XYZ file of C-alpha atoms in Angstrom:
560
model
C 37.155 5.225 -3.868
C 33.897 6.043 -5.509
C 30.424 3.985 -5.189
C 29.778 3.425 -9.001
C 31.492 2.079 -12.140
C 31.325 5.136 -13.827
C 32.386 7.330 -10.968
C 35.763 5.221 -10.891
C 35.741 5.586 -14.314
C 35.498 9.343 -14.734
C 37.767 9.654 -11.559
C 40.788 8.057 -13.284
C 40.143 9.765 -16.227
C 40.850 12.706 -13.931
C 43.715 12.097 -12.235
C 45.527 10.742 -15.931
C 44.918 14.004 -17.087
C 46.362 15.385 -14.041
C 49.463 12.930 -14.555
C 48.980 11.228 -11.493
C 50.521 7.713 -11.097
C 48.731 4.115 -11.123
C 49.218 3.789 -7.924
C 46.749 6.583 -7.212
C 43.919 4.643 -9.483
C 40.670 4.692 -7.868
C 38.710 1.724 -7.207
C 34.570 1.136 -6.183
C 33.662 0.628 -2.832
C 32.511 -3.129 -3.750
C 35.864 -3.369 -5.572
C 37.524 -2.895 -2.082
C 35.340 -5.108 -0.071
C 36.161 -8.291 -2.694
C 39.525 -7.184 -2.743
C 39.574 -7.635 1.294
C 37.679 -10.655 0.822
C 39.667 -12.487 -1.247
C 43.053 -11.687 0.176
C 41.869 -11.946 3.937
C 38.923 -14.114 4.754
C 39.474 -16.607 6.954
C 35.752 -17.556 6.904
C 35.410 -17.902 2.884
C 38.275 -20.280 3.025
C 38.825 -18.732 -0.895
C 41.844 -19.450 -2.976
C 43.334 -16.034 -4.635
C 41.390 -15.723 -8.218
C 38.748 -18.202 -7.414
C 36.414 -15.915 -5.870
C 36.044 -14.074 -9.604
C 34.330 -17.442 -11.442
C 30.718 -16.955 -9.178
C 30.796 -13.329 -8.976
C 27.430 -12.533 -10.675
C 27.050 -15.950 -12.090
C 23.560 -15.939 -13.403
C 23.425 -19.625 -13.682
C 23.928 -20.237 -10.173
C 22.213 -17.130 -8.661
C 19.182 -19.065 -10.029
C 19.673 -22.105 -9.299
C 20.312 -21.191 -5.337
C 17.271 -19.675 -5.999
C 15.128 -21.906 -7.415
C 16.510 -24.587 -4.508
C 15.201 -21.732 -1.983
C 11.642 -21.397 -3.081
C 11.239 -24.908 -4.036
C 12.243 -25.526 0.307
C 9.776 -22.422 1.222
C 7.178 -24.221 -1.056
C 7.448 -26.884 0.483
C 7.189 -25.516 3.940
C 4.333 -23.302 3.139
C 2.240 -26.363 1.694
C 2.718 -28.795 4.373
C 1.658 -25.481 7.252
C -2.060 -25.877 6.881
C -2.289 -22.788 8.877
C -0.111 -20.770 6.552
C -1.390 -17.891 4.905
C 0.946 -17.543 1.673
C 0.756 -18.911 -1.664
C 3.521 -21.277 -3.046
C 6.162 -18.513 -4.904
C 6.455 -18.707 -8.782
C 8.819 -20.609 -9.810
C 9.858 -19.083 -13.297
C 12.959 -17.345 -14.443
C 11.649 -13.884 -14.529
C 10.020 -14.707 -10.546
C 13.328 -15.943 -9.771
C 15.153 -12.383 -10.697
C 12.838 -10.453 -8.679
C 13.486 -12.651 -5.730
C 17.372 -12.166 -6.416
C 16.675 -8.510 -6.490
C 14.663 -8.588 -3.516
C 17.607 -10.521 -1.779
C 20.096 -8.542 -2.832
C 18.051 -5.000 -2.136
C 17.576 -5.984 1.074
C 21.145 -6.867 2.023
C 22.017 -3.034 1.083
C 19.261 -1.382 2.354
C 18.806 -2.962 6.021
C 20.675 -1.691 9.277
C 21.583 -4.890 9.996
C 23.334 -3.613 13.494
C 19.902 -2.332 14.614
C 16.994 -3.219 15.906
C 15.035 -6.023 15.283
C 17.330 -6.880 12.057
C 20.767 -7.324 14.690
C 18.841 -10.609 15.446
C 18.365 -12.185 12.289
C 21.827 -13.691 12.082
C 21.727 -14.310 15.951
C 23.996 -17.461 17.110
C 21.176 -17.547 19.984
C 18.343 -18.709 17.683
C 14.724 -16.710 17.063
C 11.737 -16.933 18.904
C 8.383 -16.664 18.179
C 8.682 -12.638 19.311
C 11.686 -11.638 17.523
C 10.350 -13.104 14.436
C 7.098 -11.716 14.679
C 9.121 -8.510 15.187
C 11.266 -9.003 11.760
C 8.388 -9.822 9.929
C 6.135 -6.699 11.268
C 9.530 -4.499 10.248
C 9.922 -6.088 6.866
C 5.839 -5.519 6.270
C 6.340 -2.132 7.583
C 8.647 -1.795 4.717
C 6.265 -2.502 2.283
C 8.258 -5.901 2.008
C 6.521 -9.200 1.341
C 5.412 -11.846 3.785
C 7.735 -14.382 2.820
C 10.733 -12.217 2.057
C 12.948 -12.934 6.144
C 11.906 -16.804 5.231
C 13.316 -16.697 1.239
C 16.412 -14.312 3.123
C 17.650 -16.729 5.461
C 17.281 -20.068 2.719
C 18.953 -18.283 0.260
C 21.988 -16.918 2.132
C 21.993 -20.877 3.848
C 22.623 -21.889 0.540
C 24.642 -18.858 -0.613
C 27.096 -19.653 2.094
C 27.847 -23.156 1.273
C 28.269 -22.452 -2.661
C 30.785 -19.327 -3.084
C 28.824 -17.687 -5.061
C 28.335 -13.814 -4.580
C 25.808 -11.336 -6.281
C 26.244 -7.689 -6.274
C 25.327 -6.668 -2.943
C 27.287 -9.679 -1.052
C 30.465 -8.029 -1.217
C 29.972 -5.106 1.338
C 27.345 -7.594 3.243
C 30.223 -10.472 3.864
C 32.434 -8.246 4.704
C 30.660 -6.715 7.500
C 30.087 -10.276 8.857
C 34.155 -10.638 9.038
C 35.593 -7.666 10.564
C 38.922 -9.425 11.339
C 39.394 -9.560 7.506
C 39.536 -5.713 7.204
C 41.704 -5.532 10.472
C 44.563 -8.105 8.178
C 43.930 -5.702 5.430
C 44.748 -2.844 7.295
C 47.709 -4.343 8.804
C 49.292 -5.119 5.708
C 48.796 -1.994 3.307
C 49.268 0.431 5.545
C 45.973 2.408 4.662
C 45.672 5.584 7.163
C 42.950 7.965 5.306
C 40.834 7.135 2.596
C 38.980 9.613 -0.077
C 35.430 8.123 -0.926
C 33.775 9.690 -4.366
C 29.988 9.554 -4.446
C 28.948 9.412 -0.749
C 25.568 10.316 -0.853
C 25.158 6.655 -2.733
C 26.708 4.699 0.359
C 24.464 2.040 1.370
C 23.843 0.787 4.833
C 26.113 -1.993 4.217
C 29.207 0.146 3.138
C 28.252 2.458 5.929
C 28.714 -0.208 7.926
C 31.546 -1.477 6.251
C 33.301 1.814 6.542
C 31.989 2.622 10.386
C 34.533 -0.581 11.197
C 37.270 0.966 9.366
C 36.688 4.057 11.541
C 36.903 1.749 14.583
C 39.941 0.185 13.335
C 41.768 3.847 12.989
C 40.843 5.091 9.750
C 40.455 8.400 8.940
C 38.502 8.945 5.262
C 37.324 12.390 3.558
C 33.412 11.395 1.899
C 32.495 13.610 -1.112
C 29.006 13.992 -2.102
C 25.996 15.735 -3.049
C 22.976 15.071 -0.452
C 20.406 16.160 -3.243
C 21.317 13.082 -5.270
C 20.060 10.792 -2.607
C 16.890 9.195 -4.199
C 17.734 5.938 -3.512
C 14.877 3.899 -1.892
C 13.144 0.377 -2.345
C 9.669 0.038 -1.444
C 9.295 1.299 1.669
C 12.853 1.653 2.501
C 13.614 5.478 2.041
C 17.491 7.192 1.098
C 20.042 5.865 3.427
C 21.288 9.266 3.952
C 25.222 8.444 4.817
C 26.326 12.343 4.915
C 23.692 13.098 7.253
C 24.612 10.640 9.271
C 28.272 11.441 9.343
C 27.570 14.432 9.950
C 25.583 13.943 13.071
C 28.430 11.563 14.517
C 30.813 15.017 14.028
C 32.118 15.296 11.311
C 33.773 18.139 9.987
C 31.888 19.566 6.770
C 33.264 21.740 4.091
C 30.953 22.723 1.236
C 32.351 23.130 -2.592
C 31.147 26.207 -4.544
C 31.725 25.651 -8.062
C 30.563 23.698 -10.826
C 32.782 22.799 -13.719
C 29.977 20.960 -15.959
C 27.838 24.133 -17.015
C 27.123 27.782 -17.456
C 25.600 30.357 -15.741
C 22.337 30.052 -18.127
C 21.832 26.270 -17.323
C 22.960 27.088 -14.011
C 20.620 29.637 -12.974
C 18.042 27.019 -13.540
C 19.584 23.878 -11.462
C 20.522 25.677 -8.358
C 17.280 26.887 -8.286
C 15.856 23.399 -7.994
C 18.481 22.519 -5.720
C 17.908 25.806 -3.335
C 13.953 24.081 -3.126
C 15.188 20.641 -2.502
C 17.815 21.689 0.163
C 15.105 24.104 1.426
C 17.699 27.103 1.519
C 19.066 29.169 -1.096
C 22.157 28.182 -2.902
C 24.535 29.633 -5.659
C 27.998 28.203 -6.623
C 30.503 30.036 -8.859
C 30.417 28.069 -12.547
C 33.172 27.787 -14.890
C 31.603 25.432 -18.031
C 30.707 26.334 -21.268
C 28.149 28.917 -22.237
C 24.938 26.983 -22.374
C 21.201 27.375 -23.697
C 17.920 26.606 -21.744
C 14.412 26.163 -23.851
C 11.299 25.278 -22.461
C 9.080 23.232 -24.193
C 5.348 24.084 -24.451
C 3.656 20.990 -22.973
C 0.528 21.190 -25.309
C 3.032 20.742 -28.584
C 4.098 17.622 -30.116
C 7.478 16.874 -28.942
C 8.636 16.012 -31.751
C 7.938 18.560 -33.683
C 9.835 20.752 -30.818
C 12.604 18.484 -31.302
C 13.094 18.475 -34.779
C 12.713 22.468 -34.985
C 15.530 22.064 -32.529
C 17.663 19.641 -34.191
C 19.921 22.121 -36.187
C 21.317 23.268 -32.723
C 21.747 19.721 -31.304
C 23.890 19.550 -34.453
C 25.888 23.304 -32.992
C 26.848 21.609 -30.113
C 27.953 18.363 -31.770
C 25.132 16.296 -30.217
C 22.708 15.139 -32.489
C 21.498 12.321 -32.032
C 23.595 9.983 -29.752
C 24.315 12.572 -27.179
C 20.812 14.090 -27.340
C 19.540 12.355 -23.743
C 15.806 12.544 -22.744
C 15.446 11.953 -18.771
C 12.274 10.527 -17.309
C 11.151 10.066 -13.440
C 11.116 6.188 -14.157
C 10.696 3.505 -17.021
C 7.230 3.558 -17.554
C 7.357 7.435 -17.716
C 9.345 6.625 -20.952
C 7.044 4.631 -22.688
C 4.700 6.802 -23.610
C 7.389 9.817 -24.665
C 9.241 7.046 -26.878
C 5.894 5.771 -28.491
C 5.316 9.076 -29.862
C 8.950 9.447 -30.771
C 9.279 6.730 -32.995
C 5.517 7.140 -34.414
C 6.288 10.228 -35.472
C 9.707 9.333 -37.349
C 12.381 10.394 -34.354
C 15.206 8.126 -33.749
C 15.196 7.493 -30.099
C 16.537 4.286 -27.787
C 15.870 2.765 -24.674
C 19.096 3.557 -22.164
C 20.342 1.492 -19.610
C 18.096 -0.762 -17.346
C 14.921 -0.393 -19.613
C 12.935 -2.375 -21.623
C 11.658 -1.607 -25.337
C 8.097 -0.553 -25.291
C 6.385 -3.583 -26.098
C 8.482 -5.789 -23.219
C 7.419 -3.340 -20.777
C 5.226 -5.253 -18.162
C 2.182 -2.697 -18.614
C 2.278 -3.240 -22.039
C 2.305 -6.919 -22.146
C -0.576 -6.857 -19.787
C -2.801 -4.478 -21.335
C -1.771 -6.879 -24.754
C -3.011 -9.803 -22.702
C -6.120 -8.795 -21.829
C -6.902 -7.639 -25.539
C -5.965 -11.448 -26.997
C -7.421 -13.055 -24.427
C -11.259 -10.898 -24.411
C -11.434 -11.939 -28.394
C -11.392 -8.300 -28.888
C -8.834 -8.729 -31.584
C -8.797 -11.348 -35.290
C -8.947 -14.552 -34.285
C -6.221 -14.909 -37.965
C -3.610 -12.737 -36.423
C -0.230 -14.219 -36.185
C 1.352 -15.105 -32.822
C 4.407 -12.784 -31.960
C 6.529 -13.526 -29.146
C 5.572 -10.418 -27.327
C 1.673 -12.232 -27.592
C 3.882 -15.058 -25.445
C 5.330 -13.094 -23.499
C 1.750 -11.165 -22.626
C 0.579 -14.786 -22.183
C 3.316 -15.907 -19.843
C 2.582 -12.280 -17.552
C -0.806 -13.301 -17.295
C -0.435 -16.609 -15.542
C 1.491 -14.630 -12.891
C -1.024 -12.642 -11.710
C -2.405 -14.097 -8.686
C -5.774 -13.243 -9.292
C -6.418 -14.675 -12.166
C -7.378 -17.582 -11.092
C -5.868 -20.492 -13.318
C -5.308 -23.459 -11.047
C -1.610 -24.446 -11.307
C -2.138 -28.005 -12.799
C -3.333 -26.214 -16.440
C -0.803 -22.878 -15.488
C 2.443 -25.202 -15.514
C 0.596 -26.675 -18.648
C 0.097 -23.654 -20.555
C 3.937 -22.481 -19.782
C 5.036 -25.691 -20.699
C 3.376 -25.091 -24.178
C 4.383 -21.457 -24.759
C 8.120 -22.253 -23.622
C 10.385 -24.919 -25.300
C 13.024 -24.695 -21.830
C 12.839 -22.461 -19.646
C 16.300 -21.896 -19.071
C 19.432 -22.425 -21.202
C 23.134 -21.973 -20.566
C 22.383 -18.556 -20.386
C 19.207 -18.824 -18.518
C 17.314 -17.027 -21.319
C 13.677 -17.720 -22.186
C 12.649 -19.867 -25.566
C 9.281 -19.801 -26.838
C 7.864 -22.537 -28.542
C 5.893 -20.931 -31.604
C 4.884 -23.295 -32.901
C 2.547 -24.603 -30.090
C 2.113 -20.899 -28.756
C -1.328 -20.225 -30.923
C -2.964 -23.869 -29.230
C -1.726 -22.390 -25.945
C -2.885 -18.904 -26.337
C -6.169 -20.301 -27.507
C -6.544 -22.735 -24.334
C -5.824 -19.990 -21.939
C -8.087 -17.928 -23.459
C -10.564 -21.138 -22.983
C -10.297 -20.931 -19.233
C -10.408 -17.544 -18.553
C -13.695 -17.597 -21.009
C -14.082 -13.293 -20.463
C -15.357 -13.132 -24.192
C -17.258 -9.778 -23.979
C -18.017 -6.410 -25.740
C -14.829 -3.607 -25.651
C -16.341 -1.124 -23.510
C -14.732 1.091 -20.463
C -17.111 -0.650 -18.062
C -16.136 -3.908 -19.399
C -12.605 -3.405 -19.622
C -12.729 -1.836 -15.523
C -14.126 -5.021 -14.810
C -11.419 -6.995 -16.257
C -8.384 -5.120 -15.072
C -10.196 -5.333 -11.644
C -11.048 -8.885 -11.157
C -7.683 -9.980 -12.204
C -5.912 -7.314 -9.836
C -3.758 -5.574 -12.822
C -3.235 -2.873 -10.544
C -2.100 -4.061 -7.336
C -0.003 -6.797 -9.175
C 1.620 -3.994 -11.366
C 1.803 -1.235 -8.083
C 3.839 -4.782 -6.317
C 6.367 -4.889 -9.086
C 7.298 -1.303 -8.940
C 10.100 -0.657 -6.160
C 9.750 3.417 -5.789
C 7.489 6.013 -6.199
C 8.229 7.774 -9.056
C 8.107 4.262 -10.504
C 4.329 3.503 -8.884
C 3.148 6.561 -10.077
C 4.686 6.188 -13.221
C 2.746 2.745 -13.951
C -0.183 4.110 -12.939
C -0.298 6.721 -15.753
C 1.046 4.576 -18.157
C -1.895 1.676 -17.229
C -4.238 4.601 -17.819
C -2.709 5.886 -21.050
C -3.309 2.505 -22.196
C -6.404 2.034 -21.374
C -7.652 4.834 -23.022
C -5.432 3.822 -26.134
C -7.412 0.773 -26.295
C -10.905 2.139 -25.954
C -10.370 4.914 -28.199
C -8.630 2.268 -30.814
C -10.465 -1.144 -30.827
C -8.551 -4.652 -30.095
C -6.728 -4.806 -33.708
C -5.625 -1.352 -34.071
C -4.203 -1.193 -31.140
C -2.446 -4.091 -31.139
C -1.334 -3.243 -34.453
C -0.036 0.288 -33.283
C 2.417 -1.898 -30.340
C 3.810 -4.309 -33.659
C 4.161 -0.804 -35.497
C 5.995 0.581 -32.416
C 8.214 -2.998 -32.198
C 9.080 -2.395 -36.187
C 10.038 1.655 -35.862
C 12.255 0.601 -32.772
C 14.197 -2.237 -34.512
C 15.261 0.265 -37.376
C 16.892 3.054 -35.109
C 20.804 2.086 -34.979
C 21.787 5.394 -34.032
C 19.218 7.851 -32.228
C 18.739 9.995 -29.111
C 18.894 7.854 -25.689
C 16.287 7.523 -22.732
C 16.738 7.256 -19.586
C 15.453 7.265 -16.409
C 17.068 9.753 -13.221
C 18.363 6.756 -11.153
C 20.174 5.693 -14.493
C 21.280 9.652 -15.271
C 23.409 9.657 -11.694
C 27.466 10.314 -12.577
C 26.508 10.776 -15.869
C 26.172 14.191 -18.354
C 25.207 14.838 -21.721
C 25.850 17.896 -24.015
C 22.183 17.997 -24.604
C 19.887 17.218 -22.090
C 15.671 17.010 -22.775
C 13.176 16.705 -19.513
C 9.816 15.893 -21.616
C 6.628 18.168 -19.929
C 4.621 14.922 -20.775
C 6.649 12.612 -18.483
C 7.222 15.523 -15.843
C 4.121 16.592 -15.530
C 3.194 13.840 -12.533
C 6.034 15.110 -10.945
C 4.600 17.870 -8.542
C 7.886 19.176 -7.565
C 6.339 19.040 -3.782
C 8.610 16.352 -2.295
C 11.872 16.336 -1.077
C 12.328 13.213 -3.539
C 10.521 15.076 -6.456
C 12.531 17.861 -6.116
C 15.806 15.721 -5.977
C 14.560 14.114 -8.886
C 13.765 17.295 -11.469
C 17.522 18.554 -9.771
C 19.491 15.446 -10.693
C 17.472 15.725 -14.246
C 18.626 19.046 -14.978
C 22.542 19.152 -13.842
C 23.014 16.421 -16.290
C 22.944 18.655 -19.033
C 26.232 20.451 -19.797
C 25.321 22.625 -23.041
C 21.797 22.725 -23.788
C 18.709 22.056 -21.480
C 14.916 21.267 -22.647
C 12.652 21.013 -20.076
C-alpha cells in the first residue's frame, strides 16, 4: 500500500517493469479502508457498488453542509449569551467548512484525551466540552468547529455519503469490519509505501490491524513530514512506531539523482535530521546553478533555456517549487510580464483568483481610486463577493445577502459552480461601494487605515492553514501594497487584467507548484526561485524539511 495516488501509481509502474503479477498491484491506504467498508460493514448497511455514487459527491457534501450551519445558525441566534456570529452561508464558506471537517477527522487522536469523548455513548458535560473546545482553540481551531463536527457527521451518517477523509475515520469506528476482512483474505504482513504521510486516522486504522495479528513493513522518509493544519503539527507515524519497538532499517541509496545534485540535498537533509547523512547515488549525472537573487529571473531562465532543452525539459517539465501558493504569485507575475510561459500546478489558483489579490482589487474599486468607466470583470465580482466576507467590514446582512444576490445569478448549479450576473454586477459594485462610503486620497496612511479597519490581515492569516502559507500571505499582502502605492488605482488594476490576459495565452509552459504539491513527485528540471525562498530562514525543523523536499525533486538539473 502507499498513502497517495501517485505513490500507487509510480509503485505499479515498478513492479510491471519488474514483471510482477496483478495480483501484487498496490493499492492507497484509503483504497483499503473503502474496500473493507464496502465488503464488511455491518454498520453502513451498504450494498456492494453503492458506496462509489457519494464518494466525493460535491453536490451533497454541500448540501449536508449547508443543512449543518443553517442548524448551528439557528442555535447560535436563539443563545442570547452566545458569543459567535451566524457562519457564512456561501459556496466558497461551505468548502472551507468541508475542509475543516474533513482536516480534522485526519489530524485528531481521536483515542486520546479529551477527543476519546466526543463520540462518547455516555453523553458530554459541561467539563468535557469545555475541555474539547479549549483543545480545539489550542489548535488554533475555531470556536464553532466541535459544534459544526458533530452536526455534520449527524447528518453524514444518515446520508451515505463519504468525503475524503471518512474512509480511514469510519473504519476506525467499526473494528469488527477489518476483523471479517482479515478472516477472509488471509492478509498476514502488509508493505505500506509513503509512511511518513500516515495520518492519525490510518495510524489508527493500522494500530487495530496490529491488534488483530498483522505484521506490516512502513517505508518512509521522516524529512518529508510537513504535514500540519493550523495548529495541528506532523503526525509523525515513524516516530511513533518506532517508539512502540519497532525494528528500523535505514536505505542508503538514491536512484533519482547524481552525486552533483546530491551533494546539495543530503546536505539539507543532514540539517533537518540534525546529523550528518550520505547515501550512495546511482541517477544520472546532474547540474546545480544558483541563481543570483538580485537578477531578474527571467532573464536567468531564459539564458538557461538552451540546457532545459539538453535534458529534454523545456518547458513542461521545467518545475518551479514555492513554500506555498501565495509564494507563487509574485514569481509567476513576473514570469508572464516578462514573456515566460509558466502555469499554475495542482491545488492553485491563477494570480488574479488568489484571495490576496481579490482583496487588495477590492479595496482599490471600492476607495474610487480607480475610473469610475472601467468595465466590470468577473474577477471585480469575485473581489466584491470576498469583501462581504470579511467580518469586519461591517455590512449588515439584510443589504450583504442583497448585494450577493445582485452579483450572483444562482449560487449553485448542478455542479455547484458560481454564476455571476454581469449584467447587474456594475449597480451592485456601485451600491457596495455606497455603504462602505471610504472615498479618500491613495496614500500609505490611508490605505493602512483601510486594510486595518476591515481586518484584511487577520481575515487573510484565518484562511491560511500552515505556516509557510501565513507567512507567505503576509509578503504577498505587502508586495501588493506597495504595488498599489507605487502604481495608482488604474494601473494597477490594469497590470492584474494584463497578468489575467498573458496567463490565458500559455498552453504549454513551465509548471508551479507548491512543496506539499511536489511530494512523490520529480522533474528533470527543478527551479527553487531566491525571491520566494528568501522568507524561508532555513531555521526550523519544518523550513528545513521544506527547502529538502524542494530540492530532491529535481532529477537532472537544480536552480536554486
Amino acid at each position: 500500500m502507499a498513502f497517495s495516488r501517485r505513490g500507487v501509481v509510480r509503485y505499479n509502474l515498478m513492479l510491471d517493469r519488474m514483471g510482477a503479477g496483478a495480483d501484487r498491484n498496490c493499492i492507497s491506504l484509503d483504497s483499503l479502508c473503502l474496500s473493507v467498508l464496502r465488503e464488511h460493514s455491518i454498520a453502513k448497511s451498504w450494498e456492494i457498488g453503492r458506496v462509489s455514487a457519494n464518494i466525493g459527491d460535491a453536490a451533497m457534501g454541500l448540501e449536508l453542509m449547508r443543512l449543518a450551519v443553517d442548524s448551528l445558525n439557528e442555535r447560535i441566534v436563539l443563545d442570547e449569551y452566545s458569543e459567535l456570529d451566524p457562519l457564512s452561508r456561501t459556496h466558497d464558506s461551505l468548502l472551507k467548512y468541508l475542509d475543516l471537517i474533513n482536516n480534522i477527522k485526519v489530524s485528531l487522536a481521536f483515542e486520546a484525551e479529551p477527543f476519546n469523548k466526543i463520540e462518547s455513548d455516555e453523553g458530554l458535560d459541561e467539563f468535557d466540552l469545555e475541555a474539547i473546545a479549549d483543545a480545539l482553540a489550542a489548535l488554533g481551531l475555531p470556536p464553532f468547529a466541535f459544534s459544526l463536527f458533530s452536526l455534520f457527521e449527524n447528518l453524514r451518517r444518515d446520508s451515505r455519503y463519504m468525503s475524503w477523509a471518512d474512509p480511514a475515520y469510519d473504519l476506525c469506528r467499526e473494528p469488527e469490519a477489518l476483523r471479517r476482512w482479515l478472516k477472509s483474505e488471509g492478509v498476514d504482513v502488509l508493505l505500506i509505501d509513503e509512511f511518513h504521510d500516515t495520518k492519525a486516522s490510518h495510524f489508527q486504522m493500522l494500530s487495530l490491524l496490529k491488534k488483530f495479528g498483522v505484521s506490516y513493513v512502513a517505508a518512509g522518509d521522516p524529512a518529508q513530514d510537513i504535514y500540519e493544519f493550523r495548529g495541528i503539527a506532523p503526525f509523525n507515524a515513524l516516530q511513533r512506531m518506532l517508539d512502540a519497538g519497532a525494528l528500523r532499517e535505514t536505505l542508503t541509496r538514491s536512484y533519482r539523482f547524481g552525486s552533483k545534485i546530491g551533494r546539495e540535498v543530503f546536505a539539507q537533509l543532514s540539517k533537518a535530521e540534525r546529523q550528518h547523512i550520505e547515501l550512495d547515488v546511482a541517477g544520472p549525472d546532474g547540474a546545480v546553478v544558483h541563481l543570483d537573487a538580485d537578477e531578474s529571473l527571467a532573464k536567468q531562465l531564459a539564458k538557461l533555456q538552451p540546457r532545459f532543452v539538453k535534458h529534454n525539459a523545456w518547458p513542461n517539465s521545467t518545475v518551479i517549487v514555492v513554500p506555498s501558493n501565495p509564494h507563487a504569485m509574485p514569481v509567476m507575475r513576473d514570469l508572464l510580464l516578462a514573456g515566460m510561459p509558466v502555469r499554475q500546478g495542482a491545488g492553485m489558483p491563477r494570480y488574479g483568483q488568489r484571495l490576496e489579490v481579490l482583496l487588495m482589487r477590492g479595496v482599490v474599486l471600492m476607495s474610487g481610486w480607480v475610473r469610475s468607466t472601467k468595465k466590470i470583470w468577473a474577477d471585480d465580482v469575485m473581489a466584491a463577493l470576498e469583501l462581504l466576507k470579511l467580518p469586519a467590514i461591517g455590512v449588515p446582512v439584510y443589504q450583504r445577502e442583497e448585494i450577493e444576490a445582485g452579483l450572483v445569478i444562482q449560487q449553485e448549479n448542478a455542479e455547484y459552480e458560481t454564476t455571476f450576473n454581469m449584467k447587474k454586477a456594475a449597480t451592485s459594485i456601485a451600491q457596495l461601494r455606497a455603504i462602505l462610503s471610504i472615498e479618500c486620497q491613495l496614500n500609505r496612511e490611508s490605505l493602512q487605515s483601510i486594510i486595518v479597519r476591515w481586518g484584511i490581515h487577520t481575515y487573510v492569516r484565518d484562511q491560511a492553514v500552515t505556516q509557510a502559507e501565513r507567512l507567505g500571505s503576509e509578503l504577498l499582502l505587502n508586495e501588493l501594497t506597495d504595488r498599489l502605492l507605487e502604481m495608482g488605482g488604474n494601473d494597477f488594476i490594469a497590470d492584474l487584467d494584463l497578468i489575467y490576459e498573458r496567463g490565458q495565452m500559455v498552453k504549454e509552459g513551465m509548471r508551479i507548484t507548491s512543496v506539499l504539491q511536489s511530494k512523490a513527485m520529480e522533474w528533470p528540471v527543478v527551479i527553487m526561485p531566491p525571491q520566494a525562498w528568501h522568507s524561508n530562514r532555513n531555521r526550523t525543523v519544518l523550513e528545513q524539511r521544506e527547502r529538502y523536499i524542494a530540492m530532491s525533486r529535481a532529477k537532472s538539473m537544480l536552480l536554486l
